[in-house]
Short mmCIF file of C-alpha atoms in Angstrom, two decimals:
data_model
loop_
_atom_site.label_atom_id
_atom_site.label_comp_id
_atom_site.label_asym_id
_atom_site.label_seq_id
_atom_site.Cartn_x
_atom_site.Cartn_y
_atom_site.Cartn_z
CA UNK A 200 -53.07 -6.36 0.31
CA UNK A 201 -50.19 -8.75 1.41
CA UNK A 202 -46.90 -7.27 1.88
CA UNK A 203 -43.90 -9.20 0.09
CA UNK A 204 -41.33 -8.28 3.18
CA UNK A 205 -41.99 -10.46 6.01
CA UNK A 206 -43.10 -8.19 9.82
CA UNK A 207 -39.50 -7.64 11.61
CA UNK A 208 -39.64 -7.31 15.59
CA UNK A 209 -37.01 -4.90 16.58
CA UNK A 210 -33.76 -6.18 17.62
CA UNK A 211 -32.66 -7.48 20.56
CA UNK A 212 -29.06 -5.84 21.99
CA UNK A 213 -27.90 -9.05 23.81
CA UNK A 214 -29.02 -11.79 20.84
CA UNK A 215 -27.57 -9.52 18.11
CA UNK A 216 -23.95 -9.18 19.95
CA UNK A 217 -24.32 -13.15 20.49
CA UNK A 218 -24.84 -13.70 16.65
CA UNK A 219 -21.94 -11.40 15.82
CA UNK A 220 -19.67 -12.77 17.94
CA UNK A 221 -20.44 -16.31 16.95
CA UNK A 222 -19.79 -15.52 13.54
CA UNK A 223 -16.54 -14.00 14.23
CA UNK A 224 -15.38 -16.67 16.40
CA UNK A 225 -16.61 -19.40 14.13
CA UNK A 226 -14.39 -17.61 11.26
CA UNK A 227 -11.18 -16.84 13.14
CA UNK A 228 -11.72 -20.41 14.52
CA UNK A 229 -11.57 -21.27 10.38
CA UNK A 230 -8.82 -19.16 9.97
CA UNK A 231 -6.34 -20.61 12.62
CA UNK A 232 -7.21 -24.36 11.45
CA UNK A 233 -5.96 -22.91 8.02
CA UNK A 234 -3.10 -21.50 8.84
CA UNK A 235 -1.81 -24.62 10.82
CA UNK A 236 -2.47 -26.98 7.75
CA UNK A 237 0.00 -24.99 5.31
CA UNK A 238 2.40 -27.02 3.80
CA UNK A 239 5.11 -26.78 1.06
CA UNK A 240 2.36 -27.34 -1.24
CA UNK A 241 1.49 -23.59 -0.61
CA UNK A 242 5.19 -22.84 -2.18
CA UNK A 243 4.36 -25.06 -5.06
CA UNK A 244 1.32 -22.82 -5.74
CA UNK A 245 2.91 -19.34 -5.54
CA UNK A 246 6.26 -20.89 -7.94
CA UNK A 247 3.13 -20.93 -10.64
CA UNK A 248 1.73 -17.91 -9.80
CA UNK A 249 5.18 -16.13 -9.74
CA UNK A 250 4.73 -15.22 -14.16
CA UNK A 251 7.12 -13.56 -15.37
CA UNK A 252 7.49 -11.26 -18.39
CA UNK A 253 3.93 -10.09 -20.11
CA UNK A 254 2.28 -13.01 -17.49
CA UNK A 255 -0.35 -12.63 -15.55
CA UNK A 256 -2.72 -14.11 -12.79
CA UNK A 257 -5.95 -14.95 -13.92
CA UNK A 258 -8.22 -15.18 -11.18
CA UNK A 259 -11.84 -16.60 -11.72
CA UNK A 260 -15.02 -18.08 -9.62
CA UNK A 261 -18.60 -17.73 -9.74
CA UNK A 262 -20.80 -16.43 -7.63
CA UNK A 263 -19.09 -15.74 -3.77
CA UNK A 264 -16.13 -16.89 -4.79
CA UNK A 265 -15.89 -14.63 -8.23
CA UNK A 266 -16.55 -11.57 -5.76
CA UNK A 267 -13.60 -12.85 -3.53
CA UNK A 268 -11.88 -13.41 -7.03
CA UNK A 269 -12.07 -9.90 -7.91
CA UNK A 270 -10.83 -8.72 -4.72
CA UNK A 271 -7.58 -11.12 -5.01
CA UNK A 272 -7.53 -9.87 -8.82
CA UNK A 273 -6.93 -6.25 -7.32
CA UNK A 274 -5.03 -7.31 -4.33
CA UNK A 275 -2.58 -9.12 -6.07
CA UNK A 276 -1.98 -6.42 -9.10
CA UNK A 277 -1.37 -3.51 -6.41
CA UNK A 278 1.28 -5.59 -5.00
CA UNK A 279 3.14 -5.85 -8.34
CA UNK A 280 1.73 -9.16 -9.32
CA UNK A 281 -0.07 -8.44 -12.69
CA UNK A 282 -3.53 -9.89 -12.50
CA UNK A 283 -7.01 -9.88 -14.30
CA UNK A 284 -10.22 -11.57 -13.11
CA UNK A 285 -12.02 -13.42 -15.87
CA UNK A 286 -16.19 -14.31 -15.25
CA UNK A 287 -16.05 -17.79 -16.16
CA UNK A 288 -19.58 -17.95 -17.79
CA UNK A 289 -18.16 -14.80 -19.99
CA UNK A 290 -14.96 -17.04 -20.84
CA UNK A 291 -17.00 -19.63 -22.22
CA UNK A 292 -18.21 -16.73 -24.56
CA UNK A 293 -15.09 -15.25 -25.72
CA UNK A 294 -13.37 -14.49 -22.79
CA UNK A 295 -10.92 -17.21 -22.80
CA UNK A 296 -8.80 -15.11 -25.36
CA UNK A 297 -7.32 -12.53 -22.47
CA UNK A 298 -5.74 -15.69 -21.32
CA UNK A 299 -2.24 -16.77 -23.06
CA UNK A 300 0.02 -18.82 -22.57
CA UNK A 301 2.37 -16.75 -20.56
CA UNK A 302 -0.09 -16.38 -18.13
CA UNK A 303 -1.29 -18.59 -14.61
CA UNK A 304 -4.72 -19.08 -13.62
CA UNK A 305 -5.96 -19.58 -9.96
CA UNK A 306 -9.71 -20.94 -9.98
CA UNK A 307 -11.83 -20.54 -6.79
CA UNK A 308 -14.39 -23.07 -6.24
CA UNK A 309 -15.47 -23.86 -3.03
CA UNK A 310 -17.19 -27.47 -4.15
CA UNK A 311 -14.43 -27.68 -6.80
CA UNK A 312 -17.51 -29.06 -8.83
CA UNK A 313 -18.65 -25.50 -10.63
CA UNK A 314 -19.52 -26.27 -13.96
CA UNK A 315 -19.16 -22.30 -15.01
CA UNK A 316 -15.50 -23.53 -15.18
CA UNK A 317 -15.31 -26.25 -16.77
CA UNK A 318 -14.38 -24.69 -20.07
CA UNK A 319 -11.45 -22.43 -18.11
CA UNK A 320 -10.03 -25.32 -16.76
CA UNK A 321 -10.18 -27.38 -20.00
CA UNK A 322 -8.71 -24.51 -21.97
CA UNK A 323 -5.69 -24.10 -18.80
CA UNK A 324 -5.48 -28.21 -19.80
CA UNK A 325 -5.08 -27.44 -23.92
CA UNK A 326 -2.62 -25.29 -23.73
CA UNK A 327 -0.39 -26.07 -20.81
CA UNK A 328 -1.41 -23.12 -18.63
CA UNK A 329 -0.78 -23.36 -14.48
CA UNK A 330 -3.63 -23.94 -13.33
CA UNK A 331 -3.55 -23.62 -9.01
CA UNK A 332 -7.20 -24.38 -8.18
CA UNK A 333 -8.57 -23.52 -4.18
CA UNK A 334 -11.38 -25.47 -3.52
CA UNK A 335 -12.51 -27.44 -0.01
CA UNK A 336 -12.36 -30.65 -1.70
CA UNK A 337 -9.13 -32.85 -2.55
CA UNK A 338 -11.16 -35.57 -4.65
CA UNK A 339 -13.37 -32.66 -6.59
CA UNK A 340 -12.64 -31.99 -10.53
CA UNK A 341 -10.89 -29.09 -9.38
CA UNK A 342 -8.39 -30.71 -7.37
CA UNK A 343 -8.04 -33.31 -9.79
CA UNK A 344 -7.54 -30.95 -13.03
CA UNK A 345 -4.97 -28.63 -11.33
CA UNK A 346 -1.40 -28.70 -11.15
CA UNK A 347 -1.69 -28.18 -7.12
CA UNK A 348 -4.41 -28.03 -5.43
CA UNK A 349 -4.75 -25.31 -2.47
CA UNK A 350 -7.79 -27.29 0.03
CA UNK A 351 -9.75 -25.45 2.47
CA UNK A 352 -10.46 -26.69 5.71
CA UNK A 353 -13.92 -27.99 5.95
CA UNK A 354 -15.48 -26.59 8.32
CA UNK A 355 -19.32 -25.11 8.91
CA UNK A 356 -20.74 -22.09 7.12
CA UNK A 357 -21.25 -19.38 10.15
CA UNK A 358 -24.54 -18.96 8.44
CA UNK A 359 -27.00 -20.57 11.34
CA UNK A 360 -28.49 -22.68 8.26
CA UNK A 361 -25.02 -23.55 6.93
CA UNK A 362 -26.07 -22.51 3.82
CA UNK A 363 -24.67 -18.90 2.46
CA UNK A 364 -21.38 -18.89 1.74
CA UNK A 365 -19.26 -17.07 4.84
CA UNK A 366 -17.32 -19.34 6.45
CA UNK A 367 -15.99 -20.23 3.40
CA UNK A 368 -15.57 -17.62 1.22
CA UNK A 369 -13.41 -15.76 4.06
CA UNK A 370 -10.64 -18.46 3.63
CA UNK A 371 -10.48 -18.19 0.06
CA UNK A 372 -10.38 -14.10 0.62
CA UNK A 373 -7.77 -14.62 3.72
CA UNK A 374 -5.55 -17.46 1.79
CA UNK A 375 -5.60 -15.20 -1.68
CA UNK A 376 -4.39 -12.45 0.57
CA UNK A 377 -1.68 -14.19 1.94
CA UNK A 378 -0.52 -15.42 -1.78
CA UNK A 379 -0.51 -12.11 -2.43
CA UNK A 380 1.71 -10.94 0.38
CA UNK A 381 3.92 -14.03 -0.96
CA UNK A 382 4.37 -12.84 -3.87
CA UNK A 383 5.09 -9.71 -2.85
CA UNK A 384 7.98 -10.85 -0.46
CA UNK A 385 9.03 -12.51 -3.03
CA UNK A 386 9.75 -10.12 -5.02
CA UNK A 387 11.07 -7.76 -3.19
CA UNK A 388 8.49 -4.80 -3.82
CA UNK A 389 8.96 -2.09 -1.93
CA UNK A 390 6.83 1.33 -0.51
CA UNK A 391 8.17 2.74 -3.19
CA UNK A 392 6.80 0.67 -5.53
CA UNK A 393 3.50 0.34 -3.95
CA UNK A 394 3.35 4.41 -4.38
CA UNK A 395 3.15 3.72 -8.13
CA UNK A 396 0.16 1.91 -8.34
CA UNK A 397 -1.49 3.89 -5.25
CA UNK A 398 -0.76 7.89 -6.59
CA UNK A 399 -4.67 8.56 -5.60
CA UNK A 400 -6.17 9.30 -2.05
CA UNK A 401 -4.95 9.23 1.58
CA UNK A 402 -2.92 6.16 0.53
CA UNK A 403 -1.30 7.90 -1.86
CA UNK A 404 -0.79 11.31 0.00
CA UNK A 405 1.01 8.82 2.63
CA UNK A 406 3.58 7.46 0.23
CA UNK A 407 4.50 10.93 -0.93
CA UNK A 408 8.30 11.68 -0.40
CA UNK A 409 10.46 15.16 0.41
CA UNK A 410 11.32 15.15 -3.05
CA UNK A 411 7.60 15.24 -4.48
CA UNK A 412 7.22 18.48 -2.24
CA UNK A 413 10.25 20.26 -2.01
CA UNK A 414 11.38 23.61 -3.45
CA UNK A 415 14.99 23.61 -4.76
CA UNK A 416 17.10 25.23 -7.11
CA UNK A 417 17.21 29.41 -7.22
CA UNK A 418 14.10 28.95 -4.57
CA UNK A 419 16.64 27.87 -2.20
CA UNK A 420 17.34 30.69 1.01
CA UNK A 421 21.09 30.01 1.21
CA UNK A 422 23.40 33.14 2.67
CA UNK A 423 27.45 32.74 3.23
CA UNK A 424 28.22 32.26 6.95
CA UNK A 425 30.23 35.63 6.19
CA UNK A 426 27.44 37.31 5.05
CA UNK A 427 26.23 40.99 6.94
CA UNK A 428 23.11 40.34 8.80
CA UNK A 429 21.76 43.04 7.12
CA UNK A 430 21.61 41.00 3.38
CA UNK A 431 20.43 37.86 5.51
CA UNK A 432 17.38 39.53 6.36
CA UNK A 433 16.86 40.84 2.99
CA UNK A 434 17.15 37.01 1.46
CA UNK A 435 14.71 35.82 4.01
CA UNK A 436 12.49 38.62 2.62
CA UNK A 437 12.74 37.55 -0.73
CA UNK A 438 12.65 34.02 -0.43
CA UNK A 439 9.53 33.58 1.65
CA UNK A 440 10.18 30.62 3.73
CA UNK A 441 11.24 32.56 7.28
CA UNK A 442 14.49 30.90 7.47
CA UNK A 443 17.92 31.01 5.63
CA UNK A 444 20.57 28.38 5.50
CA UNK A 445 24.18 29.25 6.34
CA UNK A 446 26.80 27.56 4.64
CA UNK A 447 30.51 26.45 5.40
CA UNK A 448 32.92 28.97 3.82
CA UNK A 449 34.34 25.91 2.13
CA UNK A 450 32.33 22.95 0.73
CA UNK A 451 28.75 24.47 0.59
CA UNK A 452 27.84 22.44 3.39
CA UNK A 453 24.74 23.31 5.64
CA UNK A 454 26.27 24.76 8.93
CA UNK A 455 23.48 26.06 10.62
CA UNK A 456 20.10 28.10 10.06
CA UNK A 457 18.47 31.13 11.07
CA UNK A 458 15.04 31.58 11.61
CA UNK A 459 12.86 34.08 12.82
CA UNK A 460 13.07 32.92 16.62
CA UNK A 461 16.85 33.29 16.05
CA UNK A 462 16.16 37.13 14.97
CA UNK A 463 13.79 37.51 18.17
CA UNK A 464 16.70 35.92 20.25
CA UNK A 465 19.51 38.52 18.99
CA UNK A 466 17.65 41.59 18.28
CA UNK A 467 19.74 44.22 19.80
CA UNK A 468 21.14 47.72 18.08
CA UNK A 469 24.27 45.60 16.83
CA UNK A 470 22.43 43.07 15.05
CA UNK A 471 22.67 44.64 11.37
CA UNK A 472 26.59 44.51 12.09
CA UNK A 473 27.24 40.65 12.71
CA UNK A 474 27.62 37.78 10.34
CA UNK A 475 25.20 34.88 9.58
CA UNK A 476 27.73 32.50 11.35
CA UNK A 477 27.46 34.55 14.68
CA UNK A 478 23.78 34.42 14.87
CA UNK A 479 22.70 30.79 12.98
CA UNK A 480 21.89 27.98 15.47
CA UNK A 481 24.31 25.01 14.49
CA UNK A 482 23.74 21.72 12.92
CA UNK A 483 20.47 22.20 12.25
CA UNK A 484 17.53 19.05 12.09
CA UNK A 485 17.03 17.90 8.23
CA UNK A 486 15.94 15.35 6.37
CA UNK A 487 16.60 13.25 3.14
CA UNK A 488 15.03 13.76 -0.07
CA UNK A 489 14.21 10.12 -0.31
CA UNK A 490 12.37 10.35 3.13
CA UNK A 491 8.33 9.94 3.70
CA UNK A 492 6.92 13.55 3.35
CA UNK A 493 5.35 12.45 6.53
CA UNK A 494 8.28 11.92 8.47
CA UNK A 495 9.29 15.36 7.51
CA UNK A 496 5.95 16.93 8.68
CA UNK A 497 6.62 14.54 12.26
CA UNK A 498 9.79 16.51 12.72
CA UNK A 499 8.45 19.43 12.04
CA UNK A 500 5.65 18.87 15.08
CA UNK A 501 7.92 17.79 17.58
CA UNK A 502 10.56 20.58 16.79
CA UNK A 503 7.66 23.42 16.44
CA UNK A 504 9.61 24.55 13.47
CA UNK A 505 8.06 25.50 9.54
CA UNK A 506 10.50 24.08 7.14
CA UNK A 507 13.25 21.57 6.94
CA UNK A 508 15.99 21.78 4.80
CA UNK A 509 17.09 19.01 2.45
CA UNK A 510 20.69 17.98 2.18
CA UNK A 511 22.31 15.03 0.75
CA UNK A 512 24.68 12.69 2.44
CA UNK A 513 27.97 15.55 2.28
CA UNK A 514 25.43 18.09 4.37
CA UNK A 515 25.26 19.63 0.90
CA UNK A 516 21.32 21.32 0.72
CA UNK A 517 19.36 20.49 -1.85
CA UNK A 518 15.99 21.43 -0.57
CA UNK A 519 13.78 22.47 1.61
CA UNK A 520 10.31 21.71 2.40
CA UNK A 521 8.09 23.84 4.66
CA UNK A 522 4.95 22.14 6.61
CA UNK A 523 2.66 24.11 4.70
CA UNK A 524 3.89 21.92 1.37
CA UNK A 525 2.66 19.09 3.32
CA UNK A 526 -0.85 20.16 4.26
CA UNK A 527 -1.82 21.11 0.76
CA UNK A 528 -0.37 17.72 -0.16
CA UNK A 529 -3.02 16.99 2.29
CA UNK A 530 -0.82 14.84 4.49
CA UNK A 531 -1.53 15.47 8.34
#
């Protein structure tokens, strides 16, 4: 018996770095000649692409370029551009209904001659849709059909046959990146905005702010700067955190805060009998509530302290967050 998987001789260390790095030069080589041919026409495509209202990008391709298509799809609606990818073949099947007339289609072809989207294009044409079409060549039925035309460089497949699409499908990925960066600039979205669409995994945990994690309220261990030592010690008790904050006699701002080093540093038989404000260490290190729980935890590394407190732009507090918030958040 024959086997169907052709006899493999084991690699060779030098030859196999070679290949690699030919590919990668060959496609960085790709992706500078791209970059330097950018025109205004570039603008032109993203002023479709920006829809507004219930809009969307539809993004479709077949084949390589429907994978990459997917992958702008995504890109593009984690960035706060709304955007779908259609199959072509399933469009001609009843798919062309999730696209409307509010909506802008970008159509990857790398020919510009793939009959799979024929009927997308001719459906963009019936109804006035945008229609931004990336393809390698200016005279294909692409090019022709679309309202602007993005063209590829052409340049050589890094496949040593010139055959499988690589080469080319990393410009389409690279330039529908860079649209969606565009757009993004554009319009303005922000980390905080990104958090919305990214609540899950490290991402996620990154984006995470002081005031996702921090305890406030009657949780809060606040003492007078008058008050006896003696009650200070029995709110830090209570309250769990191993620090208190002291307040200003007038305003409720945060003066200072006392910790358990600060105990170590002024135990002595006449400790019971002074006042928070003798024994606090002054203008304490805090943080905002709109900060990056992450910045908080960096503080909290370089300072070698536990918690932070949380006060708003009068020094009044309004929180406090404590490292071990951030681990379970599983930021580190």
């Amino acid at each position: 018996m024959t086997s169907r998987h052709a006899i493999v001789s084991p690699g060779n260390a030098a030859s196999d770095v070679a290949s690699v790095r030919r590919v990668l030069l060959a496609e960085s080589e790709a992706l500078r000649i791209m970059a330097e041919q950018q025109t205004d026409v570039v603008s032109q495509a993203l002023d479709l692409l920006t829809v507004k209202g219930a809009g969307r990008v539809i993004v479709s391709g077949m084949g390589k370029s429907g994978h990459v298509g997917r992958k702008i799809a995504a890109t593009m609606a984690s960035t706060g551009t709304p955007s779908i990818y259609v199959h072509p073949a399933e469009a001609s099947h009843g798919d062309l209904g999730m696209i409307t007339q509010h909506d802008a289609i970008l159509a990857l072809s790398n020919s510009g001659e793939t009959p799979e989207l024929t009927d997308v294009v001719q459906y963009s044409r019936r109804f006035g849709i945008p229609l931004v079409g990336m393809t390698s060549r200016a005279d294909s039925a692409l090019a022709q059909a679309a309202d602007i035309a993005l063209i590829l460089p052409q340049v050589d497949e890094a496949c040593p046959m010139g055959l499988a699409p690589t080469t080319s499908t990393t410009l389409m990925l690279a330039l529908g990146d860079a649209l969606a960066v565009a757009l993004l600039e554009r319009k303005g979205f922000s980390s905080a905005d990104f958090k919305v669409f990214h609540p899950g995994g490290k991402l996620g945990r990154k984006l995470l702010k002081v005031s996702d994690l921090m305890h406030s309220g009657d949780e809060l261990p606040l003492v007078a700067a008058a008050m006896p030592m003696g009650q200070v010690l029995l709110v830090m008790t209570n309250k769990s955190f191993g620090c208190v904050g002291v307040l200003t006699n007038e305003g409720g701002r945060l003066a200072g805060v006392i910790t358990d080093g600060d105990l170590r540093r002024h135990m002595e038989p006449g400790l019971f009998g002074r006042t928070a404000a003798e024994v606090m260490t002054a203008d304490p290190k805090t943080t905002r509530a709109g900060a990056l729980a992450a910045e908080a935890l960096h503080v909290m590394n370089a300072r070698s302290i536990t918690s932070l407190f949380v006060v708003d732009e009068n020094k009044h507090p309004v929180g406090i967050v404590h490292m071990h918030d951030c681990l379970r958040a599983g930021i580190a």
